[in-house]
Short mmCIF file of C-alpha atoms in Angstrom, two decimals:
data_model
loop_
_atom_site.label_atom_id
_atom_site.label_comp_id
_atom_site.label_asym_id
_atom_site.label_seq_id
_atom_site.Cartn_x
_atom_site.Cartn_y
_atom_site.Cartn_z
CA MET A 1 -25.11 -104.03 4.10
CA PRO A 2 -21.86 -104.26 6.89
CA ASN A 3 -21.20 -107.28 8.64
CA GLY A 4 -23.31 -109.40 7.06
CA SER A 5 -26.41 -107.62 7.68
CA THR A 6 -29.31 -107.33 4.83
CA THR A 7 -31.70 -105.14 6.47
CA ILE A 8 -33.73 -102.90 4.51
CA ARG A 9 -33.82 -99.30 5.71
CA ARG A 10 -36.33 -96.92 5.07
CA ALA A 11 -35.72 -93.07 4.50
CA PHE A 12 -37.05 -91.17 7.68
CA ASP A 13 -40.65 -90.47 8.09
CA GLY A 14 -42.34 -88.68 10.74
CA LEU A 15 -45.19 -90.85 13.07
CA GLU A 16 -47.21 -87.98 13.57
CA ARG A 17 -47.77 -89.73 17.57
CA GLY A 18 -47.34 -86.24 18.93
CA ARG A 19 -45.33 -85.78 21.95
CA PRO A 20 -45.50 -88.09 25.25
CA THR A 21 -47.37 -86.19 28.37
CA THR A 22 -44.16 -87.15 30.57
CA PRO A 23 -40.28 -85.52 29.72
CA PRO A 24 -38.46 -88.26 28.11
CA ASN A 25 -35.21 -89.47 29.82
CA VAL A 26 -31.55 -88.47 28.09
CA LEU A 27 -28.79 -90.49 27.27
CA PHE A 28 -26.28 -88.65 24.95
CA ILE A 29 -23.25 -90.73 23.84
CA LEU A 30 -20.21 -88.87 22.93
CA ALA A 31 -17.34 -90.70 21.02
CA ASP A 32 -13.86 -89.22 21.00
CA ASP A 33 -11.98 -88.71 17.55
CA LEU A 34 -14.44 -91.55 15.80
CA GLY A 35 -13.86 -91.36 12.25
CA TRP A 36 -17.06 -91.84 10.07
CA ALA A 37 -16.88 -95.70 8.32
CA ASP A 38 -15.68 -96.97 12.09
CA LEU A 39 -18.89 -98.34 12.59
CA GLY A 40 -20.68 -101.46 10.65
CA CYS A 41 -23.41 -99.39 10.51
CA TYR A 42 -21.48 -96.59 8.45
CA GLY A 43 -19.70 -99.40 6.86
CA SER A 44 -16.52 -100.55 8.64
CA THR A 45 -15.77 -104.37 7.86
CA THR A 46 -13.35 -104.91 10.54
CA ILE A 47 -14.43 -103.05 13.26
CA ARG A 48 -17.67 -104.60 15.08
CA THR A 49 -19.83 -103.31 16.99
CA PRO A 50 -22.96 -104.74 17.16
CA ASN A 51 -24.26 -102.98 20.08
CA LEU A 52 -24.16 -99.51 18.09
CA ASP A 53 -25.13 -101.47 15.37
CA ARG A 54 -28.66 -102.47 17.07
CA LEU A 55 -29.32 -99.17 18.32
CA ALA A 56 -29.38 -97.60 14.62
CA THR A 57 -31.70 -100.36 13.38
CA GLU A 58 -33.95 -99.39 16.32
CA GLY A 59 -33.87 -95.66 15.31
CA ILE A 60 -32.73 -93.00 12.79
CA ARG A 61 -29.58 -93.01 11.17
CA PHE A 62 -27.95 -89.87 9.80
CA THR A 63 -26.17 -89.71 6.53
CA HIS A 64 -25.57 -86.23 7.36
CA GLY A 65 -24.97 -85.46 10.81
CA TYR A 66 -22.04 -83.01 11.42
CA ALA A 67 -20.40 -82.09 14.78
CA GLY A 68 -20.11 -78.43 15.36
CA SER A 69 -16.65 -78.41 14.88
CA SER A 70 -13.68 -80.14 13.57
CA TRP A 71 -12.03 -80.12 17.20
CA CYS A 72 -13.01 -81.39 20.57
CA SER A 73 -13.63 -78.69 23.06
CA PRO A 74 -15.08 -76.70 20.51
CA THR A 75 -17.79 -79.49 19.61
CA ARG A 76 -18.85 -80.07 23.29
CA ILE A 77 -18.95 -76.48 24.21
CA SER A 78 -21.49 -76.01 21.20
CA LEU A 79 -23.26 -79.29 22.48
CA TYR A 80 -23.36 -77.98 26.21
CA THR A 81 -24.11 -74.15 25.33
CA GLY A 82 -26.07 -74.60 21.74
CA ARG A 83 -24.44 -71.65 20.33
CA PHE A 84 -21.48 -71.53 17.71
CA PRO A 85 -17.80 -72.22 19.47
CA GLY A 86 -16.75 -68.63 18.39
CA ARG A 87 -18.94 -66.77 21.11
CA LEU A 88 -16.65 -68.00 24.16
CA GLN A 89 -13.24 -67.39 23.91
CA ALA A 90 -12.29 -71.10 25.23
CA GLY A 91 -14.15 -72.25 21.83
CA LEU A 92 -11.39 -70.21 19.52
CA GLU A 93 -8.60 -73.03 21.08
CA GLU A 94 -8.09 -75.44 18.80
CA PRO A 95 -8.14 -78.13 21.48
CA LEU A 96 -8.66 -76.40 24.73
CA THR A 97 -5.11 -76.28 26.35
CA ARG A 98 -4.64 -73.30 28.13
CA ARG A 99 -5.35 -73.67 31.98
CA THR A 100 -6.38 -69.91 32.71
CA ALA A 101 -9.59 -68.73 34.39
CA GLU A 102 -10.89 -66.99 31.34
CA ASN A 103 -10.98 -70.20 29.34
CA GLY A 104 -13.79 -72.54 30.04
CA ILE A 105 -17.72 -72.10 30.18
CA PRO A 106 -18.91 -69.76 33.05
CA ALA A 107 -21.27 -70.88 35.54
CA ASP A 108 -23.50 -68.58 34.57
CA HIS A 109 -23.62 -69.23 31.28
CA PRO A 110 -26.96 -71.27 30.29
CA THR A 111 -26.35 -74.83 29.38
CA LEU A 112 -28.45 -77.90 28.30
CA PRO A 113 -27.89 -79.47 31.68
CA SER A 114 -28.48 -76.27 33.62
CA ILE A 115 -31.53 -75.60 31.52
CA LEU A 116 -32.78 -79.75 31.87
CA ALA A 117 -32.22 -79.87 35.64
CA GLY A 118 -34.09 -76.07 36.07
CA ALA A 119 -37.11 -78.17 34.17
CA GLY A 120 -36.99 -81.08 36.86
CA TYR A 121 -34.28 -83.42 35.55
CA ARG A 122 -31.36 -85.33 37.37
CA THR A 123 -28.20 -84.77 35.63
CA ALA A 124 -25.00 -86.45 35.49
CA MET A 125 -21.72 -86.56 33.25
CA PHE A 126 -19.28 -89.56 33.26
CA GLY A 127 -16.33 -89.52 31.30
CA LYS A 128 -14.55 -86.57 29.62
CA TRP A 129 -15.34 -82.95 30.26
CA HIS A 130 -12.68 -80.68 28.54
CA CYS A 131 -14.20 -77.54 28.89
CA GLY A 132 -11.73 -75.70 31.33
CA TRP A 133 -10.07 -76.76 34.81
CA LEU A 134 -10.34 -76.41 38.31
CA PRO A 135 -10.21 -74.17 40.06
CA TRP A 136 -12.33 -72.13 38.19
CA TYR A 137 -14.57 -74.55 36.08
CA SER A 138 -15.98 -77.97 36.12
CA PRO A 139 -19.24 -80.24 34.86
CA LEU A 140 -20.87 -79.28 38.18
CA ARG A 141 -20.62 -75.83 37.88
CA ILE A 142 -22.64 -75.77 34.03
CA GLY A 143 -25.56 -77.82 35.82
CA PHE A 144 -24.44 -81.53 36.09
CA GLN A 145 -25.25 -82.85 39.74
CA THR A 146 -23.21 -85.88 39.41
CA PHE A 147 -19.81 -86.26 37.98
CA PHE A 148 -16.98 -89.17 37.17
CA GLY A 149 -14.58 -88.56 34.72
CA ASN A 150 -11.32 -86.56 33.81
CA LEU A 151 -11.26 -82.42 33.01
CA ASP A 152 -8.13 -82.77 30.69
CA GLY A 153 -8.84 -83.30 26.64
CA ALA A 154 -6.76 -86.72 27.20
CA MET A 155 -6.15 -89.12 30.27
CA ASP A 156 -4.13 -92.51 30.09
CA TYR A 157 -6.83 -95.47 29.93
CA PHE A 158 -4.80 -97.40 32.61
CA GLU A 159 -2.88 -94.64 34.61
CA HIS A 160 -5.27 -91.69 34.71
CA VAL A 161 -2.74 -89.09 33.87
CA ASP A 162 -3.70 -86.31 31.81
CA THR A 163 -1.40 -84.77 28.87
CA LEU A 164 0.70 -83.32 31.43
CA GLY A 165 1.30 -86.36 33.22
CA GLN A 166 -1.00 -85.18 36.51
CA PRO A 167 -3.73 -87.43 38.07
CA ASP A 168 -6.97 -86.41 36.62
CA LEU A 169 -10.11 -88.60 37.61
CA TYR A 170 -12.57 -87.12 39.66
CA GLU A 171 -15.58 -87.65 41.54
CA GLY A 172 -17.24 -84.23 41.54
CA GLU A 173 -14.45 -82.29 42.29
CA THR A 174 -12.36 -84.20 44.24
CA PRO A 175 -9.43 -85.94 42.94
CA VAL A 176 -10.17 -90.14 43.20
CA GLU A 177 -8.55 -92.82 42.35
CA GLN A 178 -9.38 -96.30 40.90
CA ALA A 179 -8.01 -99.07 39.19
CA GLY A 180 -9.77 -100.28 35.89
CA TYR A 181 -9.75 -99.47 31.96
CA TYR A 182 -11.39 -96.03 31.94
CA THR A 183 -14.15 -97.31 29.02
CA ASP A 184 -15.08 -99.73 31.40
CA LEU A 185 -15.21 -97.55 34.55
CA ILE A 186 -17.13 -94.98 32.82
CA SER A 187 -19.81 -97.44 31.60
CA ASP A 188 -20.10 -99.30 34.27
CA ARG A 189 -20.86 -96.08 36.26
CA ALA A 190 -23.58 -94.74 33.41
CA ALA A 191 -25.42 -98.04 33.99
CA GLU A 192 -25.48 -98.17 37.70
CA TYR A 193 -27.33 -94.58 37.29
CA VAL A 194 -29.66 -95.57 34.41
CA ALA A 195 -30.75 -98.53 36.09
CA ALA A 196 -31.75 -96.30 39.27
CA ASP A 197 -34.65 -94.81 40.49
CA HIS A 198 -34.02 -91.15 40.43
CA GLY A 199 -37.56 -89.49 41.02
CA GLY A 200 -37.93 -88.37 37.27
CA PRO A 201 -36.55 -88.03 34.22
CA PHE A 202 -32.65 -87.71 34.07
CA TYR A 203 -30.30 -86.54 31.25
CA VAL A 204 -27.03 -88.70 30.95
CA GLN A 205 -23.91 -86.97 29.22
CA LEU A 206 -21.39 -90.56 28.59
CA ASN A 207 -18.09 -88.94 27.26
CA TYR A 208 -15.79 -91.47 26.30
CA THR A 209 -12.12 -90.77 25.76
CA ALA A 210 -12.37 -93.49 23.40
CA PRO A 211 -10.65 -93.91 20.42
CA HIS A 212 -8.89 -90.98 20.95
CA TRP A 213 -4.93 -91.45 21.97
CA PRO A 214 -3.43 -93.39 23.59
CA TRP A 215 -3.45 -96.49 22.13
CA GLU A 216 -4.00 -98.75 24.67
CA GLY A 217 -6.61 -101.68 24.21
CA PRO A 218 -8.06 -103.48 27.49
CA GLY A 219 -5.09 -105.67 27.90
CA ASP A 220 -2.39 -103.72 27.68
CA PRO A 221 -1.83 -102.16 31.46
CA GLU A 222 1.62 -102.33 30.57
CA THR A 223 1.32 -99.78 27.95
CA GLY A 224 0.11 -97.29 30.25
CA ARG A 225 2.78 -97.68 32.65
CA LYS A 226 5.67 -97.02 30.15
CA ILE A 227 3.61 -94.22 28.75
CA ARG A 228 3.61 -92.60 32.02
CA SER A 229 7.30 -92.97 33.01
CA ARG A 230 8.03 -91.33 29.72
CA TYR A 231 6.71 -88.17 31.85
CA GLU A 232 9.86 -88.53 33.96
CA GLN A 233 11.96 -88.06 31.12
CA ASP A 234 12.19 -84.72 29.08
CA TRP A 235 9.71 -84.64 26.89
CA THR A 236 8.48 -81.94 24.22
CA HIS A 237 5.39 -83.55 22.99
CA SER A 238 2.69 -84.94 25.77
CA PRO A 239 4.04 -89.01 26.15
CA LEU A 240 -0.07 -89.31 25.85
CA LEU A 241 0.08 -88.64 22.13
CA HIS A 242 1.61 -91.82 21.57
CA LEU A 243 3.54 -91.09 18.52
CA ASP A 244 5.36 -94.48 17.86
CA GLY A 245 2.07 -96.35 19.03
CA GLY A 246 -1.06 -98.00 18.01
CA SER A 247 -2.18 -99.88 14.76
CA LEU A 248 -5.09 -100.98 12.67
CA ALA A 249 -5.71 -103.69 14.90
CA LYS A 250 -5.02 -101.67 18.38
CA TYR A 251 -7.43 -98.92 17.38
CA ARG A 252 -10.54 -101.52 16.15
CA GLU A 253 -9.84 -102.82 20.07
CA LEU A 254 -10.20 -99.12 21.34
CA VAL A 255 -13.70 -99.10 18.99
CA GLU A 256 -14.70 -102.49 20.25
CA ALA A 257 -14.42 -102.26 23.79
CA MET A 258 -16.58 -98.66 23.97
CA ASP A 259 -19.35 -100.51 21.87
CA ALA A 260 -18.98 -103.60 24.65
CA GLY A 261 -19.67 -100.61 27.56
CA ILE A 262 -22.25 -98.86 25.73
CA GLY A 263 -24.05 -102.37 25.45
CA ARG A 264 -23.94 -102.49 29.26
CA VAL A 265 -25.42 -99.04 29.54
CA LEU A 266 -28.27 -100.18 27.09
CA ASP A 267 -28.89 -103.41 28.73
CA ALA A 268 -29.02 -101.37 32.08
CA LEU A 269 -31.60 -98.95 30.52
CA ALA A 270 -33.79 -102.02 28.94
CA GLY A 271 -33.55 -103.89 32.60
CA ALA A 272 -35.03 -101.14 34.38
CA GLY A 273 -37.84 -100.87 31.56
CA ARG A 274 -36.60 -96.93 30.36
CA SER A 275 -35.83 -97.77 27.01
CA ASP A 276 -38.98 -96.47 25.65
CA ASP A 277 -39.00 -93.80 27.31
CA THR A 278 -35.69 -92.53 26.73
CA ILE A 279 -34.22 -90.39 23.58
CA VAL A 280 -30.23 -92.26 23.51
CA VAL A 281 -28.12 -89.55 21.12
CA PHE A 282 -24.74 -91.52 19.76
CA THR A 283 -22.27 -89.13 17.88
CA SER A 284 -18.99 -88.15 17.73
CA ASP A 285 -16.83 -84.59 18.87
CA ASN A 286 -15.24 -84.41 15.28
CA GLY A 287 -14.02 -86.56 12.76
CA GLY A 288 -11.44 -89.44 13.13
CA GLU A 289 -7.42 -89.23 12.75
CA ARG A 290 -4.37 -91.54 12.52
CA TRP A 291 -5.75 -94.72 12.37
CA SER A 292 -9.03 -94.11 11.88
CA ARG A 293 -11.44 -94.57 8.53
CA ASN A 294 -13.46 -91.68 7.53
CA TRP A 295 -13.39 -92.65 3.67
CA PRO A 296 -15.12 -91.16 1.57
CA PHE A 297 -14.46 -88.27 2.61
CA VAL A 298 -11.45 -86.14 2.68
CA GLY A 299 -9.59 -84.31 5.65
CA GLU A 300 -9.32 -85.56 9.20
CA LYS A 301 -9.94 -84.22 12.97
CA GLY A 302 -9.01 -80.31 12.51
CA ASP A 303 -9.97 -80.09 8.66
CA LEU A 304 -13.49 -78.50 8.08
CA THR A 305 -13.71 -81.07 5.09
CA GLU A 306 -16.59 -83.55 5.34
CA GLY A 307 -13.80 -86.14 6.77
CA GLY A 308 -12.97 -83.90 9.62
CA ILE A 309 -16.87 -82.81 10.72
CA ARG A 310 -19.15 -85.39 9.20
CA VAL A 311 -19.65 -88.25 11.84
CA PRO A 312 -21.57 -91.11 12.82
CA LEU A 313 -25.15 -89.68 14.37
CA ILE A 314 -27.95 -92.21 15.75
CA LEU A 315 -31.08 -91.03 17.32
CA ARG A 316 -33.50 -93.64 19.05
CA TRP A 317 -36.79 -93.37 21.03
CA PRO A 318 -38.77 -96.52 21.15
CA ALA A 319 -42.16 -94.43 22.24
CA VAL A 320 -41.82 -91.66 19.69
CA VAL A 321 -39.51 -92.91 16.49
CA ALA A 322 -40.35 -95.62 14.40
CA ALA A 323 -37.17 -98.16 14.14
CA ASN A 324 -34.97 -99.04 11.21
CA GLN A 325 -35.22 -95.49 9.70
CA VAL A 326 -32.26 -93.43 7.83
CA SER A 327 -32.43 -89.71 6.90
CA ASP A 328 -30.00 -87.23 4.96
CA ARG A 329 -31.18 -84.00 6.41
CA PRO A 330 -28.24 -82.26 7.67
CA VAL A 331 -28.12 -81.87 11.30
CA ILE A 332 -25.14 -80.12 13.72
CA THR A 333 -24.61 -80.69 17.17
CA MET A 334 -26.58 -77.46 18.40
CA ASP A 335 -29.73 -78.64 16.45
CA LEU A 336 -29.52 -81.58 19.09
CA THR A 337 -29.09 -79.19 22.19
CA ALA A 338 -31.92 -77.13 20.80
CA THR A 339 -33.80 -80.47 20.00
CA LEU A 340 -33.38 -82.09 23.61
CA ILE A 341 -34.06 -78.81 25.35
CA GLU A 342 -37.34 -78.42 23.61
CA LEU A 343 -38.53 -81.92 24.03
CA GLY A 344 -37.70 -82.07 28.06
CA GLY A 345 -40.07 -79.38 28.15
CA ALA A 346 -37.97 -76.25 28.87
CA GLU A 347 -36.62 -73.02 27.00
CA PRO A 348 -33.69 -71.53 26.38
CA HIS A 349 -32.56 -68.44 27.96
CA GLU A 350 -33.77 -65.57 25.84
CA ASP A 351 -30.29 -64.04 26.40
CA TRP A 352 -28.66 -66.45 25.29
CA PRO A 353 -30.05 -67.27 21.76
CA LEU A 354 -29.57 -71.00 20.59
CA ASP A 355 -27.45 -71.33 17.46
CA GLY A 356 -29.34 -74.69 16.61
CA VAL A 357 -32.48 -75.23 15.22
CA SER A 358 -34.88 -77.92 17.15
CA LEU A 359 -35.89 -81.10 15.68
CA ALA A 360 -38.62 -81.84 18.26
CA SER A 361 -41.74 -80.74 15.56
CA TRP A 362 -39.95 -82.85 12.61
CA LEU A 363 -39.15 -85.87 15.01
CA THR A 364 -42.78 -86.00 17.05
CA GLU A 365 -45.43 -84.54 14.43
CA GLY A 366 -44.57 -85.44 10.65
CA ALA A 367 -43.56 -81.51 10.36
CA GLU A 368 -41.60 -80.65 7.33
CA PHE A 369 -37.66 -80.54 8.37
CA PRO A 370 -36.67 -76.80 9.38
CA GLU A 371 -34.14 -76.29 6.83
CA HIS A 372 -30.74 -74.63 7.72
CA ASP A 373 -27.50 -73.26 7.37
CA LEU A 374 -24.79 -74.89 8.91
CA PHE A 375 -21.80 -72.91 10.08
CA TRP A 376 -18.38 -74.06 11.19
CA ARG A 377 -14.98 -71.70 11.63
CA THR A 378 -11.37 -72.30 12.88
CA SER A 379 -8.46 -70.57 12.59
CA ASN A 380 -7.27 -71.18 9.00
CA GLN A 381 -10.72 -72.30 7.22
CA GLY A 382 -14.45 -71.62 7.42
CA ALA A 383 -17.61 -73.35 5.70
CA LEU A 384 -21.62 -73.15 5.61
CA ARG A 385 -24.05 -75.82 4.41
CA ARG A 386 -26.88 -74.71 2.83
CA GLY A 387 -29.40 -77.93 1.24
CA ARG A 388 -27.21 -79.21 -0.86
CA PHE A 389 -24.21 -76.89 -1.27
CA LYS A 390 -21.40 -76.37 0.89
CA TYR A 391 -18.90 -73.13 0.60
CA LEU A 392 -15.27 -73.96 1.86
CA PHE A 393 -13.38 -71.29 2.91
CA ASP A 394 -9.72 -72.21 3.01
CA ARG A 395 -7.15 -69.84 4.20
CA ARG A 396 -4.46 -72.76 3.74
CA GLU A 397 -1.67 -73.75 1.05
CA ARG A 398 -3.59 -75.91 -2.15
CA ALA A 399 -2.82 -78.12 -4.67
CA VAL A 400 -5.16 -78.04 -7.86
CA LEU A 401 -3.87 -82.18 -7.61
CA GLY A 402 -2.26 -84.39 -6.15
CA ASN A 403 1.15 -83.72 -5.82
CA TRP A 404 1.09 -80.38 -7.87
CA PRO A 405 3.14 -77.48 -6.42
CA ARG A 406 0.70 -75.77 -3.59
CA GLU A 407 -0.38 -72.32 -3.83
CA PRO A 408 -1.45 -69.97 -1.26
CA GLY A 409 -4.73 -69.37 -0.42
CA ASP A 410 -7.34 -67.82 0.11
CA TYR A 411 -9.55 -70.07 -1.82
CA HIS A 412 -13.52 -69.59 -1.90
CA LEU A 413 -14.77 -73.46 -3.07
CA LEU A 414 -18.04 -74.93 -3.80
CA TYR A 415 -19.43 -78.28 -3.56
CA ASP A 416 -22.60 -80.44 -3.83
CA VAL A 417 -21.60 -82.62 -0.87
CA THR A 418 -24.98 -85.10 -1.77
CA VAL A 419 -22.99 -86.49 -4.51
CA ASP A 420 -19.59 -85.37 -3.77
CA GLY A 421 -18.91 -85.70 -0.11
CA ARG A 422 -14.82 -85.91 -1.52
CA GLU A 423 -15.01 -82.41 -2.51
CA ARG A 424 -13.28 -83.11 -5.46
CA ALA A 425 -15.94 -81.03 -7.75
CA ASP A 426 -15.42 -77.67 -6.98
CA LEU A 427 -18.58 -76.19 -8.34
CA SER A 428 -18.02 -72.14 -7.89
CA GLY A 429 -17.34 -71.72 -11.67
CA GLN A 430 -20.53 -72.91 -12.29
CA HIS A 431 -22.53 -71.52 -9.33
CA PRO A 432 -21.27 -68.11 -9.19
CA ASP A 433 -24.68 -67.02 -7.44
CA VAL A 434 -24.77 -69.88 -4.74
CA LEU A 435 -20.99 -69.23 -3.86
CA ALA A 436 -21.40 -65.33 -3.60
CA GLU A 437 -24.83 -65.86 -1.41
CA LEU A 438 -23.46 -68.93 0.96
CA ARG A 439 -20.41 -66.61 1.12
CA THR A 440 -22.41 -63.87 2.39
CA ALA A 441 -24.23 -65.70 4.83
CA TRP A 442 -20.57 -67.34 6.21
CA GLU A 443 -18.97 -63.35 6.83
CA ARG A 444 -22.27 -62.60 8.73
CA LEU A 445 -22.54 -65.42 10.57
CA ASN A 446 -18.22 -65.35 10.96
CA ALA A 447 -18.62 -61.32 12.34
CA GLU A 448 -21.07 -62.29 15.42
CA GLN A 449 -17.75 -64.58 16.56
CA LEU A 450 -14.82 -63.65 19.08
CA PRO A 451 -11.67 -62.77 16.57
CA PHE A 452 -9.13 -65.44 16.76
CA PRO A 453 -5.73 -63.80 18.64
CA PRO A 454 -3.15 -62.29 16.59
CA GLU A 455 -1.05 -65.19 18.22
CA HIS A 456 -3.13 -68.08 17.29
CA PRO A 457 -0.94 -70.84 16.63
CA GLY A 458 -3.50 -72.32 13.65
CA LEU A 459 -3.63 -68.48 11.72
CA PRO A 460 -1.64 -68.67 8.25
CA ARG A 461 1.32 -66.23 8.91
CA ARG A 462 3.65 -64.58 6.39
CA SER A 463 7.38 -66.37 6.11
CA SER A 464 8.05 -62.78 4.53
CA THR A 465 6.59 -59.71 2.82
CA THR A 466 6.46 -61.93 -0.05
CA GLY A 467 6.16 -65.65 0.81
CA PRO A 468 3.29 -67.75 0.93
CA ALA A 469 0.89 -68.21 3.64
CA VAL A 470 2.24 -71.06 5.96
CA SER A 471 0.36 -72.34 8.89
CA GLU A 472 1.70 -73.72 12.38
CA PRO A 473 1.07 -76.92 13.45
CA ASP A 474 -2.27 -77.75 15.08
#
C-alpha cells in the first residue's frame, strides 16, 4: 500500500444493519481537478494525505468512482440536480464561462440542498460554486441557507480575485474581504459549522478550489500579488491560468494543504461527537490536469477517457458502514445525489426525475448492487459504461499508435475497463453486438439532452469541405 501502509482492505460487503431512525448529517467534500493517483490511498508515493488516507480506512474506497462530467461546472450541476448536466443550458459549457441570465441552475429546479432543506436539514456551502453568477444565480437560490465562498470557476488563493481579475469572495450574496489562504479559510468555516449545534441534521458542501490553478501553496502570497498585477496589463488568457507557474512540488503543497484542512474539519466533527452519525463523502469534480497524476489512465480533465472522469471516491458512515472496505462497483456523481436524498428521508421531485440511482439499500441493507448504465457526453466525445464494458464515441482526430498520423473521426470504440483502464485494446471487433447495444443506449440518452449550439468551441469543425475535423481548444 502507498506511504508504507500494510493495511489489508476487504471487498465491500453490506452489513445489513438497516437504516438509523434519525437522518444522518452529510458532509460532502469536493476537490477541484484532483488526479486519480494524487492521494496516498490511491497510489501516490510523493503526496502525503494522512487525513484522507485515514478516511478511506474508516469507510469505503471506491476504485470505479466517476465524475458526472470531465469538466468542473457540468459535474457540479449533476451533483446538485442529480441529473445529466446536458439537461440544462449551463451544463453545455465546458466549463461555464458566460455570465448571462440563462446560464445557471434555475431557482425553481429541485436540488439536493433544496430537497434536504425541505426534509428539515440545515444546509451550507463553503467554497467554490461555479453554477452561475449574480445577479441571477447563487447557492442561496437553490437551497443552501449559508454560503461563504467564490462564484467563479477559479480564484486566487490569496488575492481572492476571479478569472476576470475581479473580487470574488462572498458571505451569502454580499462581497466581503478576508485575508488568508483560501483553502484554510473555507476549511475553518466548515469546521466551525460542523461543530455547532443546529438543532437537527445538517448538509455541508465543502468545495475546495485546490488543487486547481493558480499554483500557490500556503507560503506564496507574493505569487498571488504578481498574478493580480498582470490584470493591469494586456492579457489574452486569464492570468489565473498561471501558464508559467507550478511544479510537481508546488502541486504537492496544494493537495497537502487541502488534506490538512480536511483533517481539521473531521477533527471538529469528532470533537462534537458527530462522526458516527455523519455520512462523509470525498471525491473530485473531474480528472486532473497539468501537474496531477492520473496513472494508469489515459487522458485528463476534459477527456472522456478514464483519466478525465475516473476519480477518487471515499464514503464513511461509521454507524452503518464497516471500515476498511473497497468497492469496484461503478458509481457516478448523480448516484451520490440520489443516495443522499433517500438516506435523508426525502424524495426527488416527480417532475424532475433523477438520472442517478440510489445506493441506499446496497449500503444499509445488504441488497444487491443496483446495476445501471453510466452516461457521459461532451461536445466532441461520448461514453457509456455498462458492467465491465465502456463505449467511447470520439469525434476528434486519433492515431492508431503513438506518433502515427492522426485520422479524423468519428470513432466508435469498446473497452473492458475492468482490466484495461488505459483503454488501449479496442474490443469493438471482438464484441460487435456489445458495441451496438451500448451505442444504441448512448444515442437514446443523448437524444434526451439539449443540443450543443453550432458555435460551441468544442464541436469539431471542418477547415474545408474536404479537410479533416479540427477541434477548437477548450
